[in-house]
Amino acid sequence: MRFFSDNAAPAHPRVLEAIAAANRLDTAYDGDDWSRRLDGAFSDLFGTEVRAFWVTTGTAANCLALAALCPPYRAILCHKDSHIEVDEAGAPGFFTGGAKLILLDGDGAKITLHAVAAACEAIRNDVHQVQPAAISITNATEYGLVYRATEVARLGEFAKERGLALHMDGARIANALATTGETLADVTWRAGVEAMSFGFVKNGGLNAECLVLFRTELADEIAVRRKRAGHLLSKGRYLAAQILAMLEDDLWLDNARAANAGARKVAAAAHDRLVYPVEANEIFLRVTDEEGERLRAQGFDFYEWGPDQIRLVTSWDQQGEALDRLASAIAALG
Amino acid sequence: MRFFSDNAAPAHPRVLEAIAAANRLDTAYDGDDWSRRLDGAFSDLFGTEVRAFWVTTGTAANCLALAALCPPYRAILCHKDSHIEVDEAGAPGFFTGGAKLILLDGDGAKITLHAVAAACEAIRNDVHQVQPAAISITNATEYGLVYRATEVARLGEFAKERGLALHMDGARIANALATTGETLADVTWRAGVEAMSFGFVKNGGLNAECLVLFRTELADEIAVRRKRAGHLLSKGRYLAAQILAMLEDDLWLDNARAANAGARKVAAAAHDRLVYPVEANEIFLRVTDEEGERLRAQGFDFYEWGPDQIRLVTSWDQQGEALDRLASAIAALG
Amino acid sequence: MRFFSDNAAPAHPRVLEAIAAANRLDTAYDGDDWSRRLDGAFSDLFGTEVRAFWVTTGTAANCLALAALCPPYRAILCHKDSHIEVDEAGAPGFFTGGAKLILLDGDGAKITLHAVAAACEAIRNDVHQVQPAAISITNATEYGLVYRATEVARLGEFAKERGLALHMDGARIANALATTGETLADVTWRAGVEAMSFGFVKNGGLNAECLVLFRTELADEIAVRRKRAGHLLSKGRYLAAQILAMLEDDLWLDNARAANAGARKVAAAAHDRLVYPVEANEIFLRVTDEEGERLRAQGFDFYEWGPDQIRLVTSWDQQGEALDRLASAIAALG
Amino acid sequence: MRFFSDNAAPAHPRVLEAIAAANRLDTAYDGDDWSRRLDGAFSDLFGTEVRAFWVTTGTAANCLALAALCPPYRAILCHKDSHIEVDEAGAPGFFTGGAKLILLDGDGAKITLHAVAAACEAIRNDVHQVQPAAISITNATEYGLVYRATEVARLGEFAKERGLALHMDGARIANALATTGETLADVTWRAGVEAMSFGFVKNGGLNAECLVLFRTELADEIAVRRKRAGHLLSKGRYLAAQILAMLEDDLWLDNARAANAGARKVAAAAHDRLVYPVEANEIFLRVTDEEGERLRAQGFDFYEWGPDQIRLVTSWDQQGEALDRLASAIAALG
């Protein structure tokens, strides 16, 4: 039973059906019927005019946005454990042409206004030091914590005052909102977010993610950068169709709720083993090597996160028995 | 009836079936069962040990390879009408970190040994001028002409003598081989090609292309560059499965034969309107504006290539009636 | 007698004196008294508010400006024989982060409005093709021809209409103006030039060149880019002092007049051997290998430009006898 | 009395004389008599075959070397307070094409084997995380501490085992050796250093620094990168001549000894105000705002390093009275 990563899960049947339905002659690139509906669909979803660009990875979505928000000679403030710093092979440096990531501390991979402000204060305003251009946050974070709209808004206000852009890595934005019940609008553009990646693949998608752009005047630049990075697929309709299927009847939210429910079930069994509160679909547990072995022996697969620490991730499709057995096995560790 | 681009065609049913069959839990990125079979499948296909990397665009396949073959401070010799120069939004500059394309003339977008040698001669061997590092050819070319193995080998020998790498853009390599009947081995690594993009999407694929690497010692670098460029999809199995389906029972070759047959049928009707011999699935015709209008009026869609010139592209799925009607319509132009 | 390059000439004594005079304690980088006078000195010289940045090479001056005028994903239109294309080792690609040079033909390395317009027309306005962002011209050109203010203005108007920036490589701007008698203002900002390199080293300087910026809102970006490229010297006063010495009493113009006078003397002896009219300090002659040998045998050094073609360059310090002897030797070739 | 920075000091008279002596006709770029003597001079100095490249800034020397030692997709391990991280405006990212700096802690800006090893251990060996390619150390450090040869050798051994390159920022290498009395050879190539910047400007030079390359097979690449970055001056002889003057009769070492002696004199008066031991020509003192004001009121200029901390730097030319007065003033603070 795999709790290694939500990337391992299959795609939702409605996503596959959408791909099959898109399998007919249409215009290449993003001129097709499906792709042309994306801007409207996301504008409706967010309650404001946005531009939406399909891509195939969160890395591409994040870094295309960051490249448009931060020139090569400036910096992006982010958490030291953020995906863009730790797990994208230096992609921000590649896409931006050498911009710097300034790394911040913060519990559970959340950054606070205090940490951001302190980092800005520490930079002399001269040509010798790299000046910040953007803040990037991840919601839900790499440790499964969630930013509330008010938290984002505080960062957004600071960003605005300082002339910084605000970016959100929303690889698990669905899981975040499934927990808070807040609206997409409140936690993004109303809070000052200018561009975000909207994750679908971890949440039942097949291979389509979305870059959502609130600062729409950057759309032409993003479109060119996408092409230039080899991310303008020639048959884009198969990506757009997936995304539209995920949006239809709020499948994205239903899937996230299912994954989160699984995580809560496991968390409930974990008691004081929890390293962080479980606010999305990731569970970090204190588990000794020996205990970890016992879990593996029962067929559970997961990620060794650090010394005596494991990460489990639940998926949209994991319900019922497997989760019950996992919860029992964890409870049985004592 | 759309003869605008082979990118507009649907995916082959067996490709869709393969995606559906891959829709189950497996390891993320390229650790899954399908992805792990790619190296072997392509090594068998080429008759030598190769490394194969799925990506989602020909631009990514071409430019990841070129970045590994050409340092930022050197140049790639290519045809002035090549896709990497004309239609990839400057992606070679982005992926290589600023390497230069040196543009060559040549009939039908083919480059000759003579043109390559002359370009090399014209470069002073000092630090002021950008020294070449690689040659890139496209087979079949952007005008539908085909390099034979002996032609590639001549370029390959020159490249070897001068310490240049040889790259092939094989977006339509299937169409080329369907015409010549030569083997993949003969027209690629035996002729000196070190890396190539192997196109599937124009030929019945959905969104998987392949970078085939003959200089296998560059594999680790390519793998890192792919990730860093946002091209390591988290559910790679859906790409690998498509490619394996295309290779099975030589579907890739059957599809190309079908597309080529359609092009030959049209060409036969075009007589002296042909701008280039039709060796693959592209037909360039001399057609006046007025004649073009007549064709459009009958429901045919195509690309205005230049003054009094149009491009038609046939696809794997275009057979029978539509082609007959097109051939008749062209013949009827007189 | 060296007529190889004006780079080979010594520095003017007043430049050396200025360096010696600057050899005292002052603030580092560009905070010193000399550096702080540059903006004012050039603003006076040009008759408008400019920002002036010392650097040590024309390549740096050109490419820092181009990087601020052209984003990585767009292109610069320039002559195929321009210095930025032929003799800067791909520096524009490095500084801009991969922008493309689109190469134009034109007699004597001058580009015409017609050539620029035709190149722009040939670019489809879509994301697949690299869109132009700037035009770069060299005055005097690599073949010693001069743009008049009206010629620049025609290009400047076109640039403005199309939203393109206009850059001038002024490595030999002094030689150009020494010939035309036009004003700096007329041939630069009044004609639409937004940034230029102003050459001093070929004209009696030691190692200081200047980037003059007319679009002053880019000054902060240029300042950062200069530092980031390692071009902010820690003792900048020695560069600023050189430049101020060159400006004082129009030494830059006197030196250029002297060099041009030498070139005219040689040209007068060359009759129909001249490949181009001599409008600055470069002379291109049709000379057979055998004739070239005869000149070398008499102690003259020069550049083999191509088959049966040589380039001679005169310097600010070459007067009197050496030039007379060169002129005689050329006349004696018959 | 300026103790702000050694960059503020004038150039040594022998350096100016050397420039004047070089003020005659010679070949452009680095083909002149002075430039051609550099390799030999530094090979003699280091007791092994090296390649030496003049440049005009330490940033250029450091970053050209790092670009040759670290590909764009890998990382450089360095101290979090190192010059390349803090004071070069992101130049490493620019020159390398986006490589990452991994920041290490360590007293007095020195990095320890332990810190380097721990950082390496923390990186998963997969394509998602940026793998290290080089270690960069500064000697003397930004806080005026000195690496002994044995310390460098320990890092060098580790680097060799792990396949990492070792780079030294030697902006103040002269000050380091003036203190330790060790040889250049022992503290550099014998200890595993592959490339270094050798600082002259802070030590009595005018505007010439040197990149010394021990891994000589990278020389051609460095030469091209130097040109491409606009750092190949057209009259290089004025740089080479400065450097040769600094090497003659060990002027570089004499100057450093003088500067260090000044620093020791100040340190002796500072007692327990010293933040770090004074091993080179930088003095960091604990001084309250009020005390700082008192020093300024007496005409001393220095750098506010942080809360209640100041930095003073002594220069090669500061002897006698000014230093005595500074020492007295500090002692008088109590």
JSON list of C-alpha atoms in Angstrom, two decimals, chain B residues 16-167:
[
{"chain": "B", "resi": 16, "resn": "LEU", "atom": "CA", "xyz": [-5.01, 6.09, -25.90]},
{"chain": "B", "resi": 17, "resn": "GLU", "atom": "CA", "xyz": [-5.39, 2.48, -24.85]},
{"chain": "B", "resi": 18, "resn": "ALA", "atom": "CA", "xyz": [-1.83, 2.48, -23.55]},
{"chain": "B", "resi": 19, "resn": "ILE", "atom": "CA", "xyz": [-2.54, 5.54, -21.45]},
{"chain": "B", "resi": 20, "resn": "ALA", "atom": "CA", "xyz": [-5.60, 3.92, -20.00]},
{"chain": "B", "resi": 21, "resn": "ALA", "atom": "CA", "xyz": [-3.64, 0.77, -19.25]},
{"chain": "B", "resi": 22, "resn": "ALA", "atom": "CA", "xyz": [-1.01, 2.80, -17.43]},
{"chain": "B", "resi": 23, "resn": "ASN", "atom": "CA", "xyz": [-3.63, 4.37, -15.20]},
{"chain": "B", "resi": 24, "resn": "ARG", "atom": "CA", "xyz": [-2.72, 2.63, -12.02]},
{"chain": "B", "resi": 25, "resn": "LEU", "atom": "CA", "xyz": [-0.54, 3.24, -9.01]},
{"chain": "B", "resi": 26, "resn": "ASP", "atom": "CA", "xyz": [3.16, 3.30, -9.71]},
{"chain": "B", "resi": 27, "resn": "THR", "atom": "CA", "xyz": [6.31, 5.15, -8.76]},
{"chain": "B", "resi": 28, "resn": "ALA", "atom": "CA", "xyz": [6.50, 8.84, -9.56]},
{"chain": "B", "resi": 29, "resn": "TYR", "atom": "CA", "xyz": [8.67, 10.57, -12.15]},
{"chain": "B", "resi": 30, "resn": "ASP", "atom": "CA", "xyz": [10.52, 8.06, -14.30]},
{"chain": "B", "resi": 31, "resn": "GLY", "atom": "CA", "xyz": [10.90, 5.24, -11.81]},
{"chain": "B", "resi": 32, "resn": "ASP", "atom": "CA", "xyz": [7.83, 3.40, -13.06]},
{"chain": "B", "resi": 33, "resn": "ASP", "atom": "CA", "xyz": [7.64, 0.18, -15.04]},
{"chain": "B", "resi": 34, "resn": "TRP", "atom": "CA", "xyz": [6.98, 1.85, -18.37]},
{"chain": "B", "resi": 35, "resn": "SER", "atom": "CA", "xyz": [9.70, 4.48, -18.14]},
{"chain": "B", "resi": 36, "resn": "ARG", "atom": "CA", "xyz": [12.23, 1.90, -17.12]},
{"chain": "B", "resi": 37, "resn": "ARG", "atom": "CA", "xyz": [11.58, -0.07, -20.27]},
{"chain": "B", "resi": 38, "resn": "LEU", "atom": "CA", "xyz": [12.41, 2.82, -22.59]},
{"chain": "B", "resi": 39, "resn": "ASP", "atom": "CA", "xyz": [16.19, 2.45, -22.66]},
{"chain": "B", "resi": 40, "resn": "GLY", "atom": "CA", "xyz": [15.88, -1.19, -23.59]},
{"chain": "B", "resi": 41, "resn": "ALA", "atom": "CA", "xyz": [13.18, -0.63, -26.16]},
{"chain": "B", "resi": 42, "resn": "PHE", "atom": "CA", "xyz": [15.16, 2.03, -27.98]},
{"chain": "B", "resi": 43, "resn": "SER", "atom": "CA", "xyz": [18.42, 0.13, -27.67]},
{"chain": "B", "resi": 44, "resn": "ASP", "atom": "CA", "xyz": [16.71, -2.76, -29.43]},
{"chain": "B", "resi": 45, "resn": "LEU", "atom": "CA", "xyz": [15.23, -0.47, -32.03]},
{"chain": "B", "resi": 46, "resn": "PHE", "atom": "CA", "xyz": [18.56, 1.16, -32.82]},
{"chain": "B", "resi": 47, "resn": "GLY", "atom": "CA", "xyz": [20.69, -1.92, -32.45]},
{"chain": "B", "resi": 48, "resn": "THR", "atom": "CA", "xyz": [23.07, -0.27, -30.01]},
{"chain": "B", "resi": 49, "resn": "GLU", "atom": "CA", "xyz": [22.99, 0.87, -26.44]},
{"chain": "B", "resi": 50, "resn": "VAL", "atom": "CA", "xyz": [21.17, 4.15, -26.15]},
{"chain": "B", "resi": 51, "resn": "ARG", "atom": "CA", "xyz": [19.51, 6.17, -23.41]},
{"chain": "B", "resi": 52, "resn": "ALA", "atom": "CA", "xyz": [15.98, 7.37, -24.02]},
{"chain": "B", "resi": 53, "resn": "PHE", "atom": "CA", "xyz": [14.25, 10.26, -22.26]},
{"chain": "B", "resi": 54, "resn": "TRP", "atom": "CA", "xyz": [10.59, 11.02, -22.66]},
{"chain": "B", "resi": 55, "resn": "VAL", "atom": "CA", "xyz": [9.66, 14.67, -22.93]},
{"chain": "B", "resi": 56, "resn": "THR", "atom": "CA", "xyz": [6.51, 16.39, -24.11]},
{"chain": "B", "resi": 57, "resn": "THR", "atom": "CA", "xyz": [7.78, 18.51, -26.99]},
{"chain": "B", "resi": 58, "resn": "GLY", "atom": "CA", "xyz": [10.25, 18.31, -29.81]},
{"chain": "B", "resi": 59, "resn": "THR", "atom": "CA", "xyz": [11.62, 21.65, -28.65]},
{"chain": "B", "resi": 60, "resn": "ALA", "atom": "CA", "xyz": [12.52, 20.15, -25.30]},
{"chain": "B", "resi": 61, "resn": "ALA", "atom": "CA", "xyz": [14.02, 17.05, -26.92]},
{"chain": "B", "resi": 62, "resn": "ASN", "atom": "CA", "xyz": [16.10, 19.11, -29.32]},
{"chain": "B", "resi": 63, "resn": "CYS", "atom": "CA", "xyz": [17.25, 21.73, -26.89]},
{"chain": "B", "resi": 64, "resn": "LEU", "atom": "CA", "xyz": [18.07, 19.48, -23.96]},
{"chain": "B", "resi": 65, "resn": "ALA", "atom": "CA", "xyz": [20.31, 17.55, -26.34]},
{"chain": "B", "resi": 66, "resn": "LEU", "atom": "CA", "xyz": [21.88, 20.68, -27.78]},
{"chain": "B", "resi": 67, "resn": "ALA", "atom": "CA", "xyz": [22.56, 22.06, -24.31]},
{"chain": "B", "resi": 68, "resn": "ALA", "atom": "CA", "xyz": [24.54, 18.94, -23.50]},
{"chain": "B", "resi": 69, "resn": "LEU", "atom": "CA", "xyz": [26.39, 19.06, -26.81]},
{"chain": "B", "resi": 70, "resn": "CYS", "atom": "CA", "xyz": [27.22, 22.76, -27.00]},
{"chain": "B", "resi": 71, "resn": "PRO", "atom": "CA", "xyz": [28.53, 24.97, -24.18]},
{"chain": "B", "resi": 72, "resn": "PRO", "atom": "CA", "xyz": [27.07, 28.47, -23.78]},
{"chain": "B", "resi": 73, "resn": "TYR", "atom": "CA", "xyz": [30.03, 30.09, -25.47]},
{"chain": "B", "resi": 74, "resn": "ARG", "atom": "CA", "xyz": [30.02, 28.10, -28.68]},
{"chain": "B", "resi": 75, "resn": "ALA", "atom": "CA", "xyz": [27.76, 27.67, -31.70]},
{"chain": "B", "resi": 76, "resn": "ILE", "atom": "CA", "xyz": [25.49, 25.24, -33.47]},
{"chain": "B", "resi": 77, "resn": "LEU", "atom": "CA", "xyz": [25.53, 25.09, -37.26]},
{"chain": "B", "resi": 78, "resn": "CYS", "atom": "CA", "xyz": [22.07, 24.61, -38.68]},
{"chain": "B", "resi": 79, "resn": "HIS", "atom": "CA", "xyz": [19.92, 25.47, -41.66]},
{"chain": "B", "resi": 80, "resn": "LYS", "atom": "CA", "xyz": [18.46, 28.96, -41.73]},
{"chain": "B", "resi": 81, "resn": "ASP", "atom": "CA", "xyz": [15.00, 27.44, -42.08]},
{"chain": "B", "resi": 82, "resn": "SER", "atom": "CA", "xyz": [15.46, 24.81, -39.40]},
{"chain": "B", "resi": 83, "resn": "HIS", "atom": "CA", "xyz": [12.84, 24.47, -36.69]},
{"chain": "B", "resi": 84, "resn": "ILE", "atom": "CA", "xyz": [15.31, 25.29, -33.92]},
{"chain": "B", "resi": 85, "resn": "GLU", "atom": "CA", "xyz": [16.04, 28.62, -35.62]},
{"chain": "B", "resi": 86, "resn": "VAL", "atom": "CA", "xyz": [12.63, 29.55, -36.92]},
{"chain": "B", "resi": 87, "resn": "ASP", "atom": "CA", "xyz": [9.97, 27.98, -34.73]},
{"chain": "B", "resi": 88, "resn": "GLU", "atom": "CA", "xyz": [11.23, 27.38, -31.22]},
{"chain": "B", "resi": 89, "resn": "ALA", "atom": "CA", "xyz": [11.08, 30.93, -29.87]},
{"chain": "B", "resi": 90, "resn": "GLY", "atom": "CA", "xyz": [14.80, 31.01, -29.26]},
{"chain": "B", "resi": 91, "resn": "ALA", "atom": "CA", "xyz": [14.72, 27.88, -27.12]},
{"chain": "B", "resi": 92, "resn": "PRO", "atom": "CA", "xyz": [18.27, 26.86, -28.10]},
{"chain": "B", "resi": 93, "resn": "GLY", "atom": "CA", "xyz": [19.52, 30.13, -26.64]},
{"chain": "B", "resi": 94, "resn": "PHE", "atom": "CA", "xyz": [17.57, 29.51, -23.47]},
{"chain": "B", "resi": 95, "resn": "PHE", "atom": "CA", "xyz": [18.56, 25.90, -22.91]},
{"chain": "B", "resi": 96, "resn": "THR", "atom": "CA", "xyz": [22.22, 26.34, -23.82]},
{"chain": "B", "resi": 97, "resn": "GLY", "atom": "CA", "xyz": [22.64, 29.59, -21.91]},
{"chain": "B", "resi": 98, "resn": "GLY", "atom": "CA", "xyz": [23.24, 31.74, -24.92]},
{"chain": "B", "resi": 99, "resn": "ALA", "atom": "CA", "xyz": [24.94, 29.59, -27.55]},
{"chain": "B", "resi": 100, "resn": "LYS", "atom": "CA", "xyz": [24.68, 30.91, -31.06]},
{"chain": "B", "resi": 101, "resn": "LEU", "atom": "CA", "xyz": [23.04, 29.40, -34.11]},
{"chain": "B", "resi": 102, "resn": "ILE", "atom": "CA", "xyz": [25.11, 29.83, -37.26]},
{"chain": "B", "resi": 103, "resn": "LEU", "atom": "CA", "xyz": [22.72, 29.75, -40.18]},
{"chain": "B", "resi": 104, "resn": "LEU", "atom": "CA", "xyz": [23.43, 27.90, -43.41]},
{"chain": "B", "resi": 105, "resn": "ASP", "atom": "CA", "xyz": [21.74, 27.98, -46.77]},
{"chain": "B", "resi": 106, "resn": "GLY", "atom": "CA", "xyz": [20.77, 24.85, -48.67]},
{"chain": "B", "resi": 107, "resn": "ASP", "atom": "CA", "xyz": [17.97, 23.66, -50.95]},
{"chain": "B", "resi": 108, "resn": "GLY", "atom": "CA", "xyz": [14.91, 22.31, -49.26]},
{"chain": "B", "resi": 109, "resn": "ALA", "atom": "CA", "xyz": [16.30, 23.06, -45.78]},
{"chain": "B", "resi": 110, "resn": "LYS", "atom": "CA", "xyz": [19.02, 20.45, -46.24]},
{"chain": "B", "resi": 111, "resn": "ILE", "atom": "CA", "xyz": [22.55, 21.41, -45.36]},
{"chain": "B", "resi": 112, "resn": "THR", "atom": "CA", "xyz": [25.46, 20.19, -47.38]},
{"chain": "B", "resi": 113, "resn": "LEU", "atom": "CA", "xyz": [28.96, 19.27, -46.37]},
{"chain": "B", "resi": 114, "resn": "HIS", "atom": "CA", "xyz": [30.12, 22.15, -48.52]},
{"chain": "B", "resi": 115, "resn": "ALA", "atom": "CA", "xyz": [28.01, 24.69, -46.64]},
{"chain": "B", "resi": 116, "resn": "VAL", "atom": "CA", "xyz": [29.12, 23.38, -43.26]},
{"chain": "B", "resi": 117, "resn": "ALA", "atom": "CA", "xyz": [32.77, 23.37, -44.24]},
{"chain": "B", "resi": 118, "resn": "ALA", "atom": "CA", "xyz": [32.56, 26.87, -45.68]},
{"chain": "B", "resi": 119, "resn": "ALA", "atom": "CA", "xyz": [30.96, 28.20, -42.51]},
{"chain": "B", "resi": 120, "resn": "CYS", "atom": "CA", "xyz": [33.70, 26.63, -40.40]},
{"chain": "B", "resi": 121, "resn": "GLU", "atom": "CA", "xyz": [36.39, 28.06, -42.66]},
{"chain": "B", "resi": 122, "resn": "ALA", "atom": "CA", "xyz": [34.97, 31.53, -42.25]},
{"chain": "B", "resi": 123, "resn": "ILE", "atom": "CA", "xyz": [35.43, 31.50, -38.50]},
{"chain": "B", "resi": 124, "resn": "ARG", "atom": "CA", "xyz": [38.77, 32.75, -37.24]},
{"chain": "B", "resi": 125, "resn": "ASN", "atom": "CA", "xyz": [40.08, 30.44, -34.57]},
{"chain": "B", "resi": 126, "resn": "ASP", "atom": "CA", "xyz": [40.44, 32.99, -31.79]},
{"chain": "B", "resi": 127, "resn": "VAL", "atom": "CA", "xyz": [38.52, 34.08, -28.72]},
{"chain": "B", "resi": 128, "resn": "HIS", "atom": "CA", "xyz": [36.75, 36.92, -30.51]},
{"chain": "B", "resi": 129, "resn": "GLN", "atom": "CA", "xyz": [34.68, 34.70, -32.74]},
{"chain": "B", "resi": 130, "resn": "VAL", "atom": "CA", "xyz": [32.24, 32.07, -31.53]},
{"chain": "B", "resi": 131, "resn": "GLN", "atom": "CA", "xyz": [33.62, 28.64, -32.33]},
{"chain": "B", "resi": 132, "resn": "PRO", "atom": "CA", "xyz": [31.25, 25.91, -33.49]},
{"chain": "B", "resi": 133, "resn": "ALA", "atom": "CA", "xyz": [30.54, 22.93, -31.25]},
{"chain": "B", "resi": 134, "resn": "ALA", "atom": "CA", "xyz": [27.77, 21.10, -33.06]},
{"chain": "B", "resi": 135, "resn": "ILE", "atom": "CA", "xyz": [25.88, 20.56, -36.29]},
{"chain": "B", "resi": 136, "resn": "SER", "atom": "CA", "xyz": [22.14, 20.08, -36.23]},
{"chain": "B", "resi": 137, "resn": "ILE", "atom": "CA", "xyz": [20.16, 18.62, -39.11]},
{"chain": "B", "resi": 138, "resn": "THR", "atom": "CA", "xyz": [16.47, 17.87, -39.49]},
{"chain": "B", "resi": 139, "resn": "ASN", "atom": "CA", "xyz": [15.30, 14.62, -41.03]},
{"chain": "B", "resi": 140, "resn": "ALA", "atom": "CA", "xyz": [12.89, 14.85, -42.77]},
{"chain": "B", "resi": 141, "resn": "THR", "atom": "CA", "xyz": [13.57, 18.55, -43.28]},
{"chain": "B", "resi": 142, "resn": "GLU", "atom": "CA", "xyz": [11.15, 21.41, -42.78]},
{"chain": "B", "resi": 143, "resn": "TYR", "atom": "CA", "xyz": [10.40, 21.15, -46.52]},
{"chain": "B", "resi": 144, "resn": "GLY", "atom": "CA", "xyz": [9.82, 17.44, -46.45]},
{"chain": "B", "resi": 145, "resn": "LEU", "atom": "CA", "xyz": [13.13, 16.34, -47.94]},
{"chain": "B", "resi": 146, "resn": "VAL", "atom": "CA", "xyz": [15.00, 13.35, -46.63]},
{"chain": "B", "resi": 147, "resn": "TYR", "atom": "CA", "xyz": [18.65, 12.81, -45.73]},
{"chain": "B", "resi": 148, "resn": "ARG", "atom": "CA", "xyz": [19.95, 9.43, -46.79]},
{"chain": "B", "resi": 149, "resn": "ALA", "atom": "CA", "xyz": [22.36, 7.58, -44.52]},
{"chain": "B", "resi": 150, "resn": "THR", "atom": "CA", "xyz": [25.28, 8.38, -46.78]},
{"chain": "B", "resi": 151, "resn": "GLU", "atom": "CA", "xyz": [24.52, 12.07, -46.65]},
{"chain": "B", "resi": 152, "resn": "VAL", "atom": "CA", "xyz": [24.35, 12.04, -42.87]},
{"chain": "B", "resi": 153, "resn": "ALA", "atom": "CA", "xyz": [27.55, 10.01, -42.73]},
{"chain": "B", "resi": 154, "resn": "ARG", "atom": "CA", "xyz": [29.41, 12.61, -44.75]},
{"chain": "B", "resi": 155, "resn": "LEU", "atom": "CA", "xyz": [28.39, 15.26, -42.26]},
{"chain": "B", "resi": 156, "resn": "GLY", "atom": "CA", "xyz": [29.20, 12.89, -39.42]},
{"chain": "B", "resi": 157, "resn": "GLU", "atom": "CA", "xyz": [32.72, 12.33, -40.67]},
{"chain": "B", "resi": 158, "resn": "PHE", "atom": "CA", "xyz": [33.32, 16.03, -41.02]},
{"chain": "B", "resi": 159, "resn": "ALA", "atom": "CA", "xyz": [31.94, 16.60, -37.55]},
{"chain": "B", "resi": 160, "resn": "LYS", "atom": "CA", "xyz": [34.21, 13.96, -36.09]},
{"chain": "B", "resi": 161, "resn": "GLU", "atom": "CA", "xyz": [37.28, 15.41, -37.77]},
{"chain": "B", "resi": 162, "resn": "ARG", "atom": "CA", "xyz": [36.53, 18.86, -36.46]},
{"chain": "B", "resi": 163, "resn": "GLY", "atom": "CA", "xyz": [35.47, 17.78, -33.00]},
{"chain": "B", "resi": 164, "resn": "LEU", "atom": "CA", "xyz": [31.87, 18.81, -33.58]},
{"chain": "B", "resi": 165, "resn": "ALA", "atom": "CA", "xyz": [28.85, 16.98, -32.26]},
{"chain": "B", "resi": 166, "resn": "LEU", "atom": "CA", "xyz": [26.09, 15.92, -34.65]},
{"chain": "B", "resi": 167, "resn": "HIS", "atom": "CA", "xyz": [22.45, 16.32, -33.66]}
]
